[in-house]
CSV table of C-alpha atoms in Angstrom, one decimal:
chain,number,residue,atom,x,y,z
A,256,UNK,CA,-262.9,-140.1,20.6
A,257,UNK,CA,-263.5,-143.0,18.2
A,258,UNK,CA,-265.7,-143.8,15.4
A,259,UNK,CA,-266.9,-146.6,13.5
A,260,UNK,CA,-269.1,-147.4,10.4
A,261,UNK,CA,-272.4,-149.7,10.9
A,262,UNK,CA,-273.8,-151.7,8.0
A,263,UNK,CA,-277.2,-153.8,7.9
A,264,UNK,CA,-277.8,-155.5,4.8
A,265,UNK,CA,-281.5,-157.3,3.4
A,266,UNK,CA,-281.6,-160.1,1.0
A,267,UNK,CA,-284.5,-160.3,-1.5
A,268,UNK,CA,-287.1,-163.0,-0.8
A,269,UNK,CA,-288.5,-164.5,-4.0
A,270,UNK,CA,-289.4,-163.7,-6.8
A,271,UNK,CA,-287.3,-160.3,-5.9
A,272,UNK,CA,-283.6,-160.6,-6.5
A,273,UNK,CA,-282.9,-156.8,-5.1
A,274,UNK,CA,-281.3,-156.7,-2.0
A,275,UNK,CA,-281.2,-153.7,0.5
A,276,UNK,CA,-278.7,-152.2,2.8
A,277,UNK,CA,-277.8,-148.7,5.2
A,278,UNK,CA,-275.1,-147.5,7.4
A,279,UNK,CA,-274.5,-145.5,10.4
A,280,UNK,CA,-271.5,-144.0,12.1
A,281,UNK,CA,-270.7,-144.8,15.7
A,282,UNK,CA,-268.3,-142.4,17.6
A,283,UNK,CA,-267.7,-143.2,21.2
A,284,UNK,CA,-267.0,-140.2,23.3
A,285,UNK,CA,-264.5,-140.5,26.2
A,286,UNK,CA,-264.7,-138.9,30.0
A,287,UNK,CA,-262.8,-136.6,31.1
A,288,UNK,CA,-259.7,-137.5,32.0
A,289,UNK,CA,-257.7,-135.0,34.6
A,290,UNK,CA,-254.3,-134.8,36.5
A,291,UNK,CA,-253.9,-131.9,38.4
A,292,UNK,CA,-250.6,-131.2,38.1
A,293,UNK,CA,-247.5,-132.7,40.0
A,294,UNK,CA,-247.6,-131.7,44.1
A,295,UNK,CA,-245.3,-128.6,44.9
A,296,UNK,CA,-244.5,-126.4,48.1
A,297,UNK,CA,-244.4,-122.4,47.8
A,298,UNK,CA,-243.3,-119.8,51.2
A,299,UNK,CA,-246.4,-118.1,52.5
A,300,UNK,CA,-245.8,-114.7,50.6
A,301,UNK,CA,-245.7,-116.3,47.1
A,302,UNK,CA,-247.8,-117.0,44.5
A,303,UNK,CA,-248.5,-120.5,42.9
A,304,UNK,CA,-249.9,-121.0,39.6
A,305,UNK,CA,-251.2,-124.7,38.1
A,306,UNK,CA,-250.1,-126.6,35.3
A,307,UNK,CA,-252.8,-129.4,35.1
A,308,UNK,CA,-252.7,-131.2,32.1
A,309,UNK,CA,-257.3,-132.0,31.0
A,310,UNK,CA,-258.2,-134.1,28.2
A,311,UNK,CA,-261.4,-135.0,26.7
A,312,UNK,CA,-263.1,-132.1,28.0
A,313,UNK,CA,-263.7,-128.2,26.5
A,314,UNK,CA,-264.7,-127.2,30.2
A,315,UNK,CA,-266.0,-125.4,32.2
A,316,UNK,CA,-263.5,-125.8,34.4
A,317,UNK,CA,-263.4,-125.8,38.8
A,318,UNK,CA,-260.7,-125.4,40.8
A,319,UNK,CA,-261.6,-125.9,44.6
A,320,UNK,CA,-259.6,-126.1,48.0
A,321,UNK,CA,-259.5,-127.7,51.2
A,322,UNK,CA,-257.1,-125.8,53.4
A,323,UNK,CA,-255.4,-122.4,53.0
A,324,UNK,CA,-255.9,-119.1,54.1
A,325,UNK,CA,-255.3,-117.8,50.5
A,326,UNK,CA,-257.9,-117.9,47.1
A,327,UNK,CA,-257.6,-118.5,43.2
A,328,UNK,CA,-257.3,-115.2,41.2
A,329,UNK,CA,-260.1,-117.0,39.3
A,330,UNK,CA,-260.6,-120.6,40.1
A,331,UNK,CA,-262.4,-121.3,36.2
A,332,UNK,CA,-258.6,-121.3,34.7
A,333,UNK,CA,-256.8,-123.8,34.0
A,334,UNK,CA,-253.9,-121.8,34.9
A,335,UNK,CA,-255.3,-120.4,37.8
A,336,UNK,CA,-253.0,-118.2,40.4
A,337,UNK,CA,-253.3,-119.3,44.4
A,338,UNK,CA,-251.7,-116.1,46.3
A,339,UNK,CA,-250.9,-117.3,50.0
A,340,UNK,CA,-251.8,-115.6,53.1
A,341,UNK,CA,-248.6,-114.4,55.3
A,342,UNK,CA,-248.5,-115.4,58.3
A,343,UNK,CA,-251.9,-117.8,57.9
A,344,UNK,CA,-250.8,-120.1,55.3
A,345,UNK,CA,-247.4,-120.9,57.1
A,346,UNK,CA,-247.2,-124.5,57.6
A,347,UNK,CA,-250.8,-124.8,55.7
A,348,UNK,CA,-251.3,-127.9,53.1
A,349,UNK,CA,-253.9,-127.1,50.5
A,350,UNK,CA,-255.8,-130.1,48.7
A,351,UNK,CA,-256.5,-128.2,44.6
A,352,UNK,CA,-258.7,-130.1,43.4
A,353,UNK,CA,-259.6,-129.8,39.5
A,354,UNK,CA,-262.9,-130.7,37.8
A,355,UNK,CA,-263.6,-130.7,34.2
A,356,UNK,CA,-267.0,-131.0,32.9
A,357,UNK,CA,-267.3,-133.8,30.1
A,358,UNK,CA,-268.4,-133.4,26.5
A,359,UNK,CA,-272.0,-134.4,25.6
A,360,UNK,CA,-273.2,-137.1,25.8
A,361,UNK,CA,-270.8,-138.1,28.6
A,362,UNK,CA,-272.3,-137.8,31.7
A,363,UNK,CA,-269.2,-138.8,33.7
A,364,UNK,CA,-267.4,-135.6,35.5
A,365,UNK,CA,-263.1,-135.5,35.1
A,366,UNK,CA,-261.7,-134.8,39.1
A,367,UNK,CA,-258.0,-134.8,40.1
A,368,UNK,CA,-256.4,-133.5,42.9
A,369,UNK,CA,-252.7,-132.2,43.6
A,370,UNK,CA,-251.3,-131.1,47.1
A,371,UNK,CA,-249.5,-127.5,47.6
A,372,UNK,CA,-247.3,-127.7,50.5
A,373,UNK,CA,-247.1,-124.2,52.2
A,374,UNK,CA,-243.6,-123.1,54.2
A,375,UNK,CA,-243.3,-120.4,56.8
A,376,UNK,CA,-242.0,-117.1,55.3
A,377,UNK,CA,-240.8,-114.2,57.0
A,378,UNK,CA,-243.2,-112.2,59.4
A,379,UNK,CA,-242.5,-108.9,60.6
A,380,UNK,CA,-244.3,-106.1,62.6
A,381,UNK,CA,-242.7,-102.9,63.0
A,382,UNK,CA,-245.2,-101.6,65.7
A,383,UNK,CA,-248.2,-99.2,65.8
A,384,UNK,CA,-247.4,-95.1,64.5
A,385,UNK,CA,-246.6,-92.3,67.5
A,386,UNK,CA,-246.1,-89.1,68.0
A,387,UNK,CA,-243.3,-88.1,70.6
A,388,UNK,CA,-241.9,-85.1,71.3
A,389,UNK,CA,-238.9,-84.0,69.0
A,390,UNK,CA,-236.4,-84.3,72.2
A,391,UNK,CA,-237.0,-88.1,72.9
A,392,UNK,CA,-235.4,-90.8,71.3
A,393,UNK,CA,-238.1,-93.3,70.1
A,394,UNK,CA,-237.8,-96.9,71.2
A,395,UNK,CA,-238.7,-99.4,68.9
A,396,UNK,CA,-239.9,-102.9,69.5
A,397,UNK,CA,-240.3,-105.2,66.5
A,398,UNK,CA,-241.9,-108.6,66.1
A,399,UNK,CA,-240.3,-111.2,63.5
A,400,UNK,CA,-240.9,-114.8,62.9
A,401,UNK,CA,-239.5,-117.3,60.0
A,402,UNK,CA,-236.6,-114.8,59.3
A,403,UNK,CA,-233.0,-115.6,58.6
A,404,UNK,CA,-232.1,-111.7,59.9
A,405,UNK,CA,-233.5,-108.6,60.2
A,406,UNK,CA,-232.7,-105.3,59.5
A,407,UNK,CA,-234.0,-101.4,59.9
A,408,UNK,CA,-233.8,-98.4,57.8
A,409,UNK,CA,-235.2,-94.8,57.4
A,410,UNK,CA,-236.3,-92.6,54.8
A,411,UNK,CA,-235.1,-90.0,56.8
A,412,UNK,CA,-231.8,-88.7,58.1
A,413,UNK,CA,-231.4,-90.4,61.7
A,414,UNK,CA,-229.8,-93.8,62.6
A,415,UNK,CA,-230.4,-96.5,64.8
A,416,UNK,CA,-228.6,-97.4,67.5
A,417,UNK,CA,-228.6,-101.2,66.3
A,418,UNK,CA,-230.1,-101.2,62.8
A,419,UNK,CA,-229.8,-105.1,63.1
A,420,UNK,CA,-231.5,-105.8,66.3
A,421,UNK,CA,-235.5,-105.9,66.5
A,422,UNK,CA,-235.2,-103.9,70.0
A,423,UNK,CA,-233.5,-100.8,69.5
A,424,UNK,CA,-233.6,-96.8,69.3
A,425,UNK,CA,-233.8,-94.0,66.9
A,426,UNK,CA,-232.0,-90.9,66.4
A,427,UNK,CA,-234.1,-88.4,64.8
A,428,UNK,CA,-232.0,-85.9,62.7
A,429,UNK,CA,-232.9,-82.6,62.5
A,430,UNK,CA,-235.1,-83.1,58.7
A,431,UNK,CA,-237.2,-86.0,61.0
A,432,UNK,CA,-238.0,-83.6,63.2
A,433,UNK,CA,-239.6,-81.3,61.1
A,434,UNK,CA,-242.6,-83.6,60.7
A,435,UNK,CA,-242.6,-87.2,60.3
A,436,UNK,CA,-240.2,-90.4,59.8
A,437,UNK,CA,-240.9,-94.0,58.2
A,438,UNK,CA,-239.1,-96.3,59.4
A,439,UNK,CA,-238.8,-100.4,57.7
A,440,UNK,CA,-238.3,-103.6,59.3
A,441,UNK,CA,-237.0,-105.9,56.9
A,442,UNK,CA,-237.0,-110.0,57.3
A,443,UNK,CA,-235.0,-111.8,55.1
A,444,UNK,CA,-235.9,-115.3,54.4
A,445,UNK,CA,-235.0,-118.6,55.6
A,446,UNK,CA,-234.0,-121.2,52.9
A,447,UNK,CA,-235.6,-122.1,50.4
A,448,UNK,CA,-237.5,-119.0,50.6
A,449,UNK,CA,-236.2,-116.3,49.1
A,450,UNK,CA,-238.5,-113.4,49.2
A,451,UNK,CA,-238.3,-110.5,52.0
A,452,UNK,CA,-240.9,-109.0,53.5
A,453,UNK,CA,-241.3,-105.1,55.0
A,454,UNK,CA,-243.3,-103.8,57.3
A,455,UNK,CA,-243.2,-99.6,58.3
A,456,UNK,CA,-244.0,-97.4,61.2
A,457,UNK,CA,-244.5,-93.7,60.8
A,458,UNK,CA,-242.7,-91.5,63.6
A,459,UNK,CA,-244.2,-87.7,64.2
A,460,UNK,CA,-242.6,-85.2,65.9
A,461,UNK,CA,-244.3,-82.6,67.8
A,462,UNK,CA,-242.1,-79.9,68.1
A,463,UNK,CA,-240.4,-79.0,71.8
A,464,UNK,CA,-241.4,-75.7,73.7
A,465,UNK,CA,-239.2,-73.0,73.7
A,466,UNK,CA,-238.3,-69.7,75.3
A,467,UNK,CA,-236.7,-67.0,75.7
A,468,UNK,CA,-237.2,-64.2,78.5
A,469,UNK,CA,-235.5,-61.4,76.1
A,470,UNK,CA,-232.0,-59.7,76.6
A,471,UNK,CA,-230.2,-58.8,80.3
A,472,UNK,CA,-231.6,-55.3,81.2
A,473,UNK,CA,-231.0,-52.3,83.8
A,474,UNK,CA,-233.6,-50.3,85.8
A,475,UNK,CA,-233.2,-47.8,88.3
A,476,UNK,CA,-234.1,-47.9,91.7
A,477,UNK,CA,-238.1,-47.3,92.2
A,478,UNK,CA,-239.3,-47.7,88.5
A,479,UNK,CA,-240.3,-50.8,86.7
A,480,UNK,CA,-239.9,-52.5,83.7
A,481,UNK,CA,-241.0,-54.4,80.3
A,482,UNK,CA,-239.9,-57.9,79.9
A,483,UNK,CA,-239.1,-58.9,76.5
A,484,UNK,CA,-239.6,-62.6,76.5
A,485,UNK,CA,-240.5,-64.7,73.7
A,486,UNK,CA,-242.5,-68.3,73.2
A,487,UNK,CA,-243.0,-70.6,70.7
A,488,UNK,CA,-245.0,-74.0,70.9
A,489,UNK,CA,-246.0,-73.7,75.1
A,490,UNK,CA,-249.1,-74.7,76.2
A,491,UNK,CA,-248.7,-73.0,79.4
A,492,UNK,CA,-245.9,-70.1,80.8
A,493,UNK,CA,-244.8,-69.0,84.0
A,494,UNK,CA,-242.1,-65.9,85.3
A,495,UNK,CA,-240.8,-66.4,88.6
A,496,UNK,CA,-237.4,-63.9,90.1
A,497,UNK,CA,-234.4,-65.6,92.3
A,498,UNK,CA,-232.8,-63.5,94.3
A,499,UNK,CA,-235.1,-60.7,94.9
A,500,UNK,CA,-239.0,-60.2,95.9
A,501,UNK,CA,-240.6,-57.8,93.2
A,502,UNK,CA,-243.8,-59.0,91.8
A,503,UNK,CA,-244.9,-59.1,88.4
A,504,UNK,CA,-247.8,-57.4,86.6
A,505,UNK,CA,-248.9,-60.8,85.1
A,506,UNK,CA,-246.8,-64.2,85.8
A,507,UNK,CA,-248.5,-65.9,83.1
A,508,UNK,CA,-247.2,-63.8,80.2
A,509,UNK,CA,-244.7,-63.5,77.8
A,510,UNK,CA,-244.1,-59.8,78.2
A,511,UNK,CA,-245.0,-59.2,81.9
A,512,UNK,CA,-244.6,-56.0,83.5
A,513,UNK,CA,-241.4,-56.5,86.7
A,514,UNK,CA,-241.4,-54.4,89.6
A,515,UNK,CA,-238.0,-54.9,92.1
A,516,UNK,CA,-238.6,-54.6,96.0
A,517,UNK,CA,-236.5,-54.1,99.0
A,518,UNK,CA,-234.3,-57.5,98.1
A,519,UNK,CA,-234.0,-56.4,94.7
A,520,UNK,CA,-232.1,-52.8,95.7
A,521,UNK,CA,-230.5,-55.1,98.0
A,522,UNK,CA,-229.4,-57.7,95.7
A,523,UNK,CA,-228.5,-55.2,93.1
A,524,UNK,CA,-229.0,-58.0,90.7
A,525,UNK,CA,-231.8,-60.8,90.4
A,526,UNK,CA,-233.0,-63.1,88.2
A,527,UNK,CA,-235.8,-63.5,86.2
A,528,UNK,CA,-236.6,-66.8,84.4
A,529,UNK,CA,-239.6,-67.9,82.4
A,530,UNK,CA,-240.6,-71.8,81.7
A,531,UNK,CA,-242.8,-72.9,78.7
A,532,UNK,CA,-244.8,-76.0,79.4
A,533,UNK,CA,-244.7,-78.0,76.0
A,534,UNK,CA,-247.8,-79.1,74.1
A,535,UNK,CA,-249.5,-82.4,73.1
A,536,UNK,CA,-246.5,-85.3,73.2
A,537,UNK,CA,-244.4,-82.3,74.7
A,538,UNK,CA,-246.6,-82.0,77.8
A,539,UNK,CA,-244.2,-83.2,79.9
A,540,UNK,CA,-241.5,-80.9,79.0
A,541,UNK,CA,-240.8,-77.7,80.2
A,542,UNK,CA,-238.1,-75.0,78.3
A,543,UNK,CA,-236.6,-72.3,80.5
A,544,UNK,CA,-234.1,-69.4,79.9
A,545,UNK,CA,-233.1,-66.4,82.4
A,546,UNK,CA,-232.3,-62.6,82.2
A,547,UNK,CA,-230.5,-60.6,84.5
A,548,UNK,CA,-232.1,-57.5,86.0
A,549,UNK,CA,-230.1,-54.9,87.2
A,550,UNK,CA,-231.2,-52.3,89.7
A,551,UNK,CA,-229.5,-49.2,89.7
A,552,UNK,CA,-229.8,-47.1,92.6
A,553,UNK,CA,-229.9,-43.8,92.9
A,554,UNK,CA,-227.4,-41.3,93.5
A,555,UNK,CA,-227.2,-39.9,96.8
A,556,UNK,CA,-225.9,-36.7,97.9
A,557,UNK,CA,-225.3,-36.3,101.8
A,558,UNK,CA,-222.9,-33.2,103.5
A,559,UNK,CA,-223.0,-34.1,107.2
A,560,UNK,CA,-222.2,-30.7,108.3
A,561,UNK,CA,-225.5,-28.9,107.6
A,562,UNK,CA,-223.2,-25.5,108.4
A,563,UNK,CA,-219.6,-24.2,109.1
A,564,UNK,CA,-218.3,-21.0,109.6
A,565,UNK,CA,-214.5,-20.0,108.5
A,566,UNK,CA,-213.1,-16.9,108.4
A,567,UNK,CA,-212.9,-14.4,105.7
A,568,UNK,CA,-209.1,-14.7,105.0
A,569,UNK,CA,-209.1,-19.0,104.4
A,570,UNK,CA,-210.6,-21.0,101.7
A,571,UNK,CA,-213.1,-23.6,103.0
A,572,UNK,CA,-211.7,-27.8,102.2
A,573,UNK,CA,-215.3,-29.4,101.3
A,574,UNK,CA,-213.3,-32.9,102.3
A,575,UNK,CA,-213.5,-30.8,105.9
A,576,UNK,CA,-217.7,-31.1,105.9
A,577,UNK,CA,-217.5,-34.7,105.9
A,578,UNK,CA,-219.5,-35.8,102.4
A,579,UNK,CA,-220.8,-38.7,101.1
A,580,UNK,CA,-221.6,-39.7,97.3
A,581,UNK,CA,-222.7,-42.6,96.0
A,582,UNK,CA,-224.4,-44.2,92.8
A,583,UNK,CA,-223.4,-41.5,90.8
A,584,UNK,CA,-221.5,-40.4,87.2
A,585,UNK,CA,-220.1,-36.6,87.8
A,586,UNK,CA,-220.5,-33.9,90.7
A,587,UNK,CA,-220.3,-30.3,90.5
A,588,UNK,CA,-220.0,-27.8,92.8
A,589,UNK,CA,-222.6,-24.6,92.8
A,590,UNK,CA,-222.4,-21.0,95.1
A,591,UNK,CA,-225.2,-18.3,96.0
A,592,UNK,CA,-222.6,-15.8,95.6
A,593,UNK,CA,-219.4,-14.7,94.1
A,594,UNK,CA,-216.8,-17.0,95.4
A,595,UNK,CA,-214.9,-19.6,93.3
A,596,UNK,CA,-214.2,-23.2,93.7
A,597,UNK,CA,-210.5,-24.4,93.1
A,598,UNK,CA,-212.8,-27.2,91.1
A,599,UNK,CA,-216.0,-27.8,90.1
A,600,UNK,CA,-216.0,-31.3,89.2
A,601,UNK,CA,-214.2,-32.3,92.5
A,602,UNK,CA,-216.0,-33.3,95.6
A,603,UNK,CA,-212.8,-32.3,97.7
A,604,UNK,CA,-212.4,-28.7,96.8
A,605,UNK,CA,-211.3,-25.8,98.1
A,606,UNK,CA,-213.8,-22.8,97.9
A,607,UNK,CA,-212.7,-18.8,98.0
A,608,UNK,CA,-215.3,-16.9,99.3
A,609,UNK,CA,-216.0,-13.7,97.2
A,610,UNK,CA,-216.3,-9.6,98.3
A,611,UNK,CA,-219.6,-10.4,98.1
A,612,UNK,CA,-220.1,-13.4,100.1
A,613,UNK,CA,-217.9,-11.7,103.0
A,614,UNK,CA,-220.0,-8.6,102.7
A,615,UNK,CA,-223.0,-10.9,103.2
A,616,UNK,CA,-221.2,-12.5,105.6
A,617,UNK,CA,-222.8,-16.3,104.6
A,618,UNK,CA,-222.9,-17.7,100.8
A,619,UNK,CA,-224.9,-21.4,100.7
A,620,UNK,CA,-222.3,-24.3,98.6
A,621,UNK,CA,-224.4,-26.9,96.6
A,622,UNK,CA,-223.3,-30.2,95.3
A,623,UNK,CA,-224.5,-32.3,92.8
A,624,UNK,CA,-223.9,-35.5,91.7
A,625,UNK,CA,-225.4,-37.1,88.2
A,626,UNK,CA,-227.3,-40.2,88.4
A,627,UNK,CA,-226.0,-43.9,86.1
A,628,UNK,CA,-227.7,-44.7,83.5
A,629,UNK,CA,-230.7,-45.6,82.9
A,630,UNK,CA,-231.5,-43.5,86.0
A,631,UNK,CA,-232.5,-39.9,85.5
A,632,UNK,CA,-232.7,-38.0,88.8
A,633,UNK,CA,-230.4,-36.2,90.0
A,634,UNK,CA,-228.8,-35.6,94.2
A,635,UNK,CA,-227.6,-32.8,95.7
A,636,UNK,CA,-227.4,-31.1,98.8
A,637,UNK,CA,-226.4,-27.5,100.6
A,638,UNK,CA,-224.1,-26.4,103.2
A,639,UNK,CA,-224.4,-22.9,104.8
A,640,UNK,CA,-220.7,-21.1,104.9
A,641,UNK,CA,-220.5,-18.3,107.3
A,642,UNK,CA,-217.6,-15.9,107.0
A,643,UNK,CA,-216.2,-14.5,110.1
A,644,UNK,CA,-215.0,-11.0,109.8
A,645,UNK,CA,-211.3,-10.6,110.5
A,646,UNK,CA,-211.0,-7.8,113.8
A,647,UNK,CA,-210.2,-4.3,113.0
A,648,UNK,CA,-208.7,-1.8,115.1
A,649,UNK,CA,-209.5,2.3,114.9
A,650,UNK,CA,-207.6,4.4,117.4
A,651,UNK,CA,-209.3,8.4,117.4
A,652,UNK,CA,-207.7,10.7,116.9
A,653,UNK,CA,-204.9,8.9,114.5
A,654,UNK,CA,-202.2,11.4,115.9
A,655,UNK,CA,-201.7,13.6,119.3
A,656,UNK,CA,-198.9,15.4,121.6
A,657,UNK,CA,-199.0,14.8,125.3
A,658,UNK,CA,-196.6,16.9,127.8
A,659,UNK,CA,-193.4,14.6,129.0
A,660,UNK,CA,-194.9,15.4,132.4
């Protein structure tokens, strides 16, 4: 701005001799005169912020754009921040445009423009968040663009199978599985660039089914028995038996009730396994553990010679009545009368019959044999002994005298 003084002066006309004068100042206002600010290039995930350099002009100020994906923080600045758009304003030139108003009485408004070239900056996509099921191994497919490299990591405590490849697998350890995972992609930039960009995928782990159909058990022969099996996170369970034909109270249970059949006793041992179908991302998995089942038969007690006979002056060998024990602990020998047994415990013995079994003249043996564990009942059988009298001879009268004649 420039000023300058104006003076008008009036001579006298006669007879006056006194002149006259005034004066006014003249100040020249200028337009606005604008320069945007030298042309520059930013990467697509940085800021820019202008340095115009406005004279003649107290604002307001404007800064508009042709172009770009990205805004001003607040365009009335003079220093106003342009953030960029990643991936939009790759490759992008933006015309920013400044406009100062002028200072009254100029009517004239102050425009300059200045061109922000835009380069591509790295781009990555990690992939949309799952849920699997803690036994898979999660693929992971990753999208990059504008990178120099790429790399993953975890906040948790797997690893990748190729941390450095944008197609690769993770190895959940065991604090992943627990719950969830993030997992970064990382693109580093391509010169002159020379910020990095992240993007993250969460992984959730539902947890596998599992189960346990409870310790190896015994039952005897005819009776049945709890199951003690256990579940945890199955949508879904099911007992079946290998090996034998018994049914169960319930299939569909944890704790089912087992009875054996004929192929069980035949068998003598069977078993029992119970699947868990998994739950939710687990569906398709299915946990299974086995018990064995015992059956114990009973014990069994069989003298094939219903009765003998021997004679009063002998002992009677049992191994002579032909005996059969089976499934059994102990045996022990028993008498309806007054004999003894050479031993008790012994199923080949030799029994003594008594005064009082002779005088009877038949005494009735019993044998028993004690059942295994967890069986209760006990076997036995009988054998009917008759005792044969030894011959006795009387002659009447004990002493006589006959003639030689």
């Amino acid at each position: 701005q420039g000023c300058v003084i104006l003076q008008i002066n009036a001579s006298a006309i006669d007879p006056c001799v006194t002149s006259a004068e005034d004066q006014m100042e003249l100040c020249i206002q200028r337009n606005p005169v604008v320069d945007a600010g030298d042309d520059a290039t930013i990467c697509a995930n940085e800021t820019f912020t202008t340095n115009p350099d406005v004279m003649y002009s107290q604002g307001p100020y404007m800064w508009t754009q042709v172009g770009g994906a990205g805004d001003f923080d607040d365009p009335t600045l003079l220093n106003a921040t342009y953030t960029a758009v990643n991936p939009d304003d790759a490759g992008a030139t933006v015309f920013m445009t400044l406009t100062a108003q002028p200072i009254s009485p100029c009517e004239v408004v102050g425009e300059n423009t200045m061109t922000l070239t835009i380069l591509c900056a790295p781009d990555v996509y990690a992939g949309e968040d799952m849920t699997v099921c803690e036994t898979e191994i999660p693929e992971l497919v990753g999208v990059a663009n504008c990178v120099s490299q790429t790399m993953w990591a975890t906040t948790g405590d797997g690893y990748f199978c190729c941390p450095d490849d944008l197609i690769t697998t993770y190895y959940p350890g065991p604090n992943d599985k627990m719950g969830c995972v993030t997992l970064v992609l990382i693109g580093y930039p391509l010169a002159p660039c020379s910020l990095y960009e992240l993007d993250k995928v969460d992984i959730c782990f539902d947890p596998a089914p599992m189960v346990d159909a409870g310790p190896d058990k015994t039952v005897c022969e005819g009776e049945s028995i709890q199951i003690d099996g256990s579940e945890m996170n199955t949508c879904g369970i099911q007992w079946s038996v290998i090996g034998g034909n018994g049914v169960f109270d319930d299939e569909e249970i944890v704790n089912p009730v087992y009875t054996p059949n004929g192929q069980d006793l035949i068998a003598g041992v069977v078993e029992l396994v119970i699947y868990g179908a998994g739950c939710d991302a687990c569906a398709g998995e299915l946990a299974s553990d086995t018990m064995l089942l015992t059956i114990q038969k009973l014990p069994v007690v069989d003298i094939e010679e219903d009765e003998t006979t021997i004679c009063e002056d002998v002992s009677l060998a049992t191994c002579d009545l032909n005996i059969l024990v089976e499934n059994n602990t102990t045996v022990s020998w028993a008498t309806s009368g007054d004999g003894v047994f050479a031993n008790l415990a012994e199923i080949c013995t030799d029994y003594t019959p008594g005064a009082g079994d002779i005088a009877n003249g038949t005494v009735i043996l019993s044998l028993t044999a004690q059942p295994i564990d967890p069986c209760t009942a006990i076997a036995s059988d009988d054998v009917i002994v008759n005792i044969q009298l030894l011959p006795t001879v009387n002659i009447i009268p004990a002493d006589t005298t006959i003639c030689e004649d």
